Tab-separated table of C-alpha atoms in Angstrom:
chain	number	residue	atom	x	y	z
M	1295	PRO	CA	-17.264	15.766	-49.079
M	1296	SER	CA	-15.023	13.388	-47.148
M	1297	ARG	CA	-15.163	12.964	-43.370
M	1298	GLU	CA	-11.764	14.604	-43.033
M	1299	SER	CA	-12.735	17.783	-44.878
M	1300	ALA	CA	-16.276	18.190	-43.629
M	1301	SER	CA	-17.211	19.531	-40.250
M	1302	PHE	CA	-19.583	17.059	-38.719
M	1303	THR	CA	-21.744	17.832	-35.790
M	1304	ALA	CA	-23.528	15.224	-33.720
M	1305	ARG	CA	-26.945	16.191	-32.464
M	1306	ARG	CA	-28.344	14.683	-29.331
M	1307	CYS	CA	-31.837	15.397	-28.104
M	1308	THR	CA	-32.384	15.694	-24.414
M	1309	GLY	CA	-36.005	16.409	-23.723
M	1310	SER	CA	-36.944	19.630	-25.471
M	1311	ARG	CA	-33.317	20.789	-25.766
M	1312	ALA	CA	-30.826	19.766	-28.391
M	1313	SER	CA	-27.096	19.936	-27.787
M	1314	SER	CA	-24.300	19.502	-30.262
M	1315	ARG	CA	-20.621	18.826	-30.258
M	1316	SER	CA	-18.085	18.002	-32.923
M	1317	LEU	CA	-17.544	14.304	-33.575
M	1318	SER	CA	-13.816	14.927	-33.257
M	1319	GLU	CA	-14.270	16.176	-29.696
M	1320	PRO	CA	-14.211	13.550	-26.951
M	1321	PRO	CA	-17.270	13.426	-24.715
M	1322	PRO	CA	-16.890	15.353	-21.431
M	1323	GLU	CA	-16.758	12.087	-19.467
M	1324	ALA	CA	-13.745	10.935	-21.497
M	1325	GLU	CA	-11.933	14.192	-20.727
M	1326	LYS	CA	-12.574	13.696	-16.988
M	1327	ILE	CA	-11.311	10.100	-17.137
M	1328	GLN	CA	-8.212	11.179	-19.054
M	1329	GLU	CA	-7.556	14.025	-16.608
M	1330	ASN	CA	-7.931	11.726	-13.595
M	1331	ALA	CA	-5.650	9.119	-15.155
M	1332	MET	CA	-2.998	11.789	-15.740
M	1333	ARG	CA	-3.303	13.001	-12.149
M	1334	ALA	CA	-2.981	9.433	-10.912
M	1335	ARG	CA	0.278	9.002	-12.828
M	1336	TYR	CA	1.675	12.155	-11.200
M	1337	ILE	CA	0.545	10.935	-7.810
M	1338	ARG	CA	2.280	7.596	-8.230
M	1339	LYS	CA	5.472	9.501	-9.033
M	1340	GLY	CA	5.079	11.494	-5.816
M	1341	ASP	CA	4.609	14.853	-7.527
M	1342	MET	CA	1.470	15.648	-5.529
M	1343	GLU	CA	1.675	15.453	-1.773
M	1344	ASN	CA	-1.665	16.955	-0.850
M	1345	VAL	CA	-3.833	14.208	0.642
M	1346	ASN	CA	-6.969	16.141	-0.283
M	1347	ASN	CA	-6.179	15.554	-3.953
M	1348	PHE	CA	-6.071	11.812	-3.348
M	1349	VAL	CA	-9.334	11.896	-1.402
M	1350	GLU	CA	-10.942	13.866	-4.240
M	1351	MET	CA	-9.773	11.216	-6.703
M	1352	LEU	CA	-11.641	8.537	-4.752
M	1353	SER	CA	-14.815	9.847	-6.425
M	1354	SER	CA	-13.472	9.427	-9.967
M	1355	VAL	CA	-15.591	7.529	-12.486
M	1356	ASP	CA	-12.452	5.587	-13.426
M	1357	ALA	CA	-11.843	2.569	-11.173
M	1358	GLY	CA	-8.116	2.691	-11.972
M	1359	VAL	CA	-7.889	6.232	-10.645
M	1360	ARG	CA	-9.816	5.265	-7.495
M	1361	ARG	CA	-7.497	2.294	-6.999
M	1362	ASP	CA	-4.380	4.455	-7.470
M	1363	ALA	CA	-5.738	7.006	-4.996
M	1364	CYS	CA	-6.302	4.266	-2.389
M	1365	GLU	CA	-2.779	2.978	-2.933
M	1366	SER	CA	-1.303	6.481	-2.663
M	1367	LEU	CA	-3.155	7.167	0.592
M	1368	GLY	CA	-1.952	3.848	1.974
M	1369	ASP	CA	1.635	4.511	0.849
M	1370	ARG	CA	1.532	7.815	2.740
M	1371	ARG	CA	-0.073	6.205	5.834
M	1372	SER	CA	-2.773	8.887	5.642
M	1373	VAL	CA	-4.610	8.584	8.961
M	1374	GLU	CA	-6.799	11.571	8.033
M	1375	SER	CA	-8.277	9.612	5.088
M	1376	VAL	CA	-9.318	6.510	7.060
M	1377	GLY	CA	-13.038	7.304	6.839
M	1378	GLU	CA	-12.928	7.785	3.076
M	1379	LEU	CA	-10.853	4.625	2.595
M	1380	ALA	CA	-13.270	2.634	4.758
M	1381	ALA	CA	-16.091	3.844	2.520
M	1382	MET	CA	-14.173	2.528	-0.501
M	1383	LEU	CA	-14.569	-0.991	0.900
M	1384	SER	CA	-18.082	-0.755	-0.591
M	1385	ASP	CA	-16.873	0.221	-4.067
M	1386	VAL	CA	-18.362	-1.679	-6.999
M	1387	ASP	CA	-14.899	-2.543	-8.321
M	1388	PRO	CA	-13.134	-5.434	-6.534
M	1389	GLY	CA	-9.707	-3.946	-7.334
M	1390	VAL	CA	-10.648	-0.712	-5.585
M	1391	ARG	CA	-11.959	-2.648	-2.570
M	1392	GLU	CA	-8.694	-4.596	-2.377
M	1393	ALA	CA	-6.616	-1.414	-2.662
M	1394	ALA	CA	-8.678	0.194	0.116
M	1395	LEU	CA	-8.235	-2.901	2.295
M	1396	ASN	CA	-4.465	-2.834	1.717
M	1397	ALA	CA	-4.301	0.904	2.413
M	1398	LEU	CA	-6.235	0.581	5.680
M	1399	THR	CA	-4.023	-2.315	6.751
M	1400	ALA	CA	-0.897	-0.290	5.943
M	1401	ILE	CA	-2.188	2.687	7.948
M	1402	GLY	CA	-3.238	0.474	10.848
M	1403	GLY	CA	-3.943	1.734	14.337
M	1404	ARG	CA	-6.987	2.181	16.482
M	1405	LYS	CA	-8.666	4.680	14.138
M	1406	VAL	CA	-8.697	2.082	11.358
M	1407	ALA	CA	-9.955	-0.580	13.753
M	1408	GLU	CA	-12.811	1.695	14.829
M	1409	ALA	CA	-13.647	2.475	11.194
M	1410	VAL	CA	-13.853	-1.155	10.075
M	1411	ALA	CA	-15.387	-2.745	13.204
M	1412	PRO	CA	-18.955	-1.916	12.030
M	1413	LEU	CA	-18.324	-4.124	8.982
M	1414	LEU	CA	-18.680	-7.151	11.254
M	1415	LYS	CA	-22.391	-6.340	11.556
M	1416	SER	CA	-22.879	-6.092	7.792
M	1417	GLU	CA	-25.337	-8.317	5.957
M	1418	SER	CA	-22.655	-8.738	3.281
M	1419	ALA	CA	-20.271	-11.642	3.834
M	1420	ILE	CA	-17.679	-9.849	1.687
M	1421	LYS	CA	-17.747	-6.790	3.958
M	1422	ARG	CA	-17.628	-8.902	7.133
M	1423	ASN	CA	-14.652	-10.838	5.781
M	1424	MET	CA	-12.829	-7.620	4.862
M	1425	GLY	CA	-13.435	-6.289	8.378
M	1426	VAL	CA	-12.111	-9.483	9.961
M	1427	GLU	CA	-9.059	-9.494	7.675
M	1428	ILE	CA	-8.156	-5.875	8.410
M	1429	LEU	CA	-8.594	-6.291	12.166
M	1430	GLU	CA	-6.441	-9.432	12.133
M	1431	LEU	CA	-3.704	-7.752	10.112
M	1432	ILE	CA	-3.667	-4.626	12.265
M	1433	GLY	CA	-2.799	-6.807	15.247
M	1434	ALA	CA	-2.315	-5.435	18.754
M	1435	ASP	CA	-3.434	-1.897	17.823
M	1436	ALA	CA	-6.899	-3.298	17.095
M	1437	PHE	CA	-7.186	-5.190	20.384
M	1438	PRO	CA	-9.032	-2.496	22.395
M	1439	VAL	CA	-11.703	-2.288	19.692
M	1440	ILE	CA	-11.956	-6.063	19.377
M	1441	ALA	CA	-12.157	-6.476	23.160
M	1442	GLY	CA	-15.100	-4.085	23.183
M	1443	MET	CA	-16.871	-6.283	20.635
M	1444	LEU	CA	-16.797	-9.218	23.076
M	1445	ASN	CA	-19.745	-7.590	24.873
M	1446	ASP	CA	-21.793	-6.986	21.733
M	1447	ASN	CA	-25.462	-8.043	21.702
M	1448	ASP	CA	-24.962	-9.789	18.357
M	1449	ASP	CA	-23.612	-13.310	18.909
M	1450	ASP	CA	-22.045	-13.344	15.444
M	1451	VAL	CA	-20.008	-10.236	16.241
M	1452	VAL	CA	-18.802	-11.847	19.489
M	1453	LYS	CA	-17.796	-14.966	17.536
M	1454	PHE	CA	-15.894	-12.861	14.997
M	1455	ALA	CA	-14.102	-11.034	17.824
M	1456	VAL	CA	-13.080	-14.328	19.450
M	1457	ASP	CA	-11.861	-15.669	16.099
M	1458	ILE	CA	-9.811	-12.503	15.479
M	1459	ILE	CA	-8.200	-12.716	18.902
M	1460	ALA	CA	-7.456	-16.425	18.377
M	1461	ASN	CA	-5.690	-15.683	15.108
């Protein structure tokens, strides 16, 4: 029999259990990626206004979906998603990190400054640099947070604060 006419089943052993699915069926992960990509396209068109949907999409396995969600939250100046966007600065994908940085900069304000200020104490130079960049781009709204860092016990944090103010 040919592949087209026969019904093939793939068997996969997982411990003592065996599961099967048709070879013509996509794996469940592929369906989730496809679903998230479709949702992201609708979001970019503005069809979905619920910020919770965007926040949910930040946990997608697809970096493109996570990036689109960050961009959508930034486009909507979603202050309520600042914490989740700040967490995305640690994403494994550099495009997602950049989208989160841009979104946080677009949202701006003291809440963003407070969310990214701890990055200046990070062991990661990438995270410290993102924190400095966001605080510089936020401008005057970040000043109260930056001024508070001038009294920090960590000399590096004080230096970063002085550099941010100077720029």
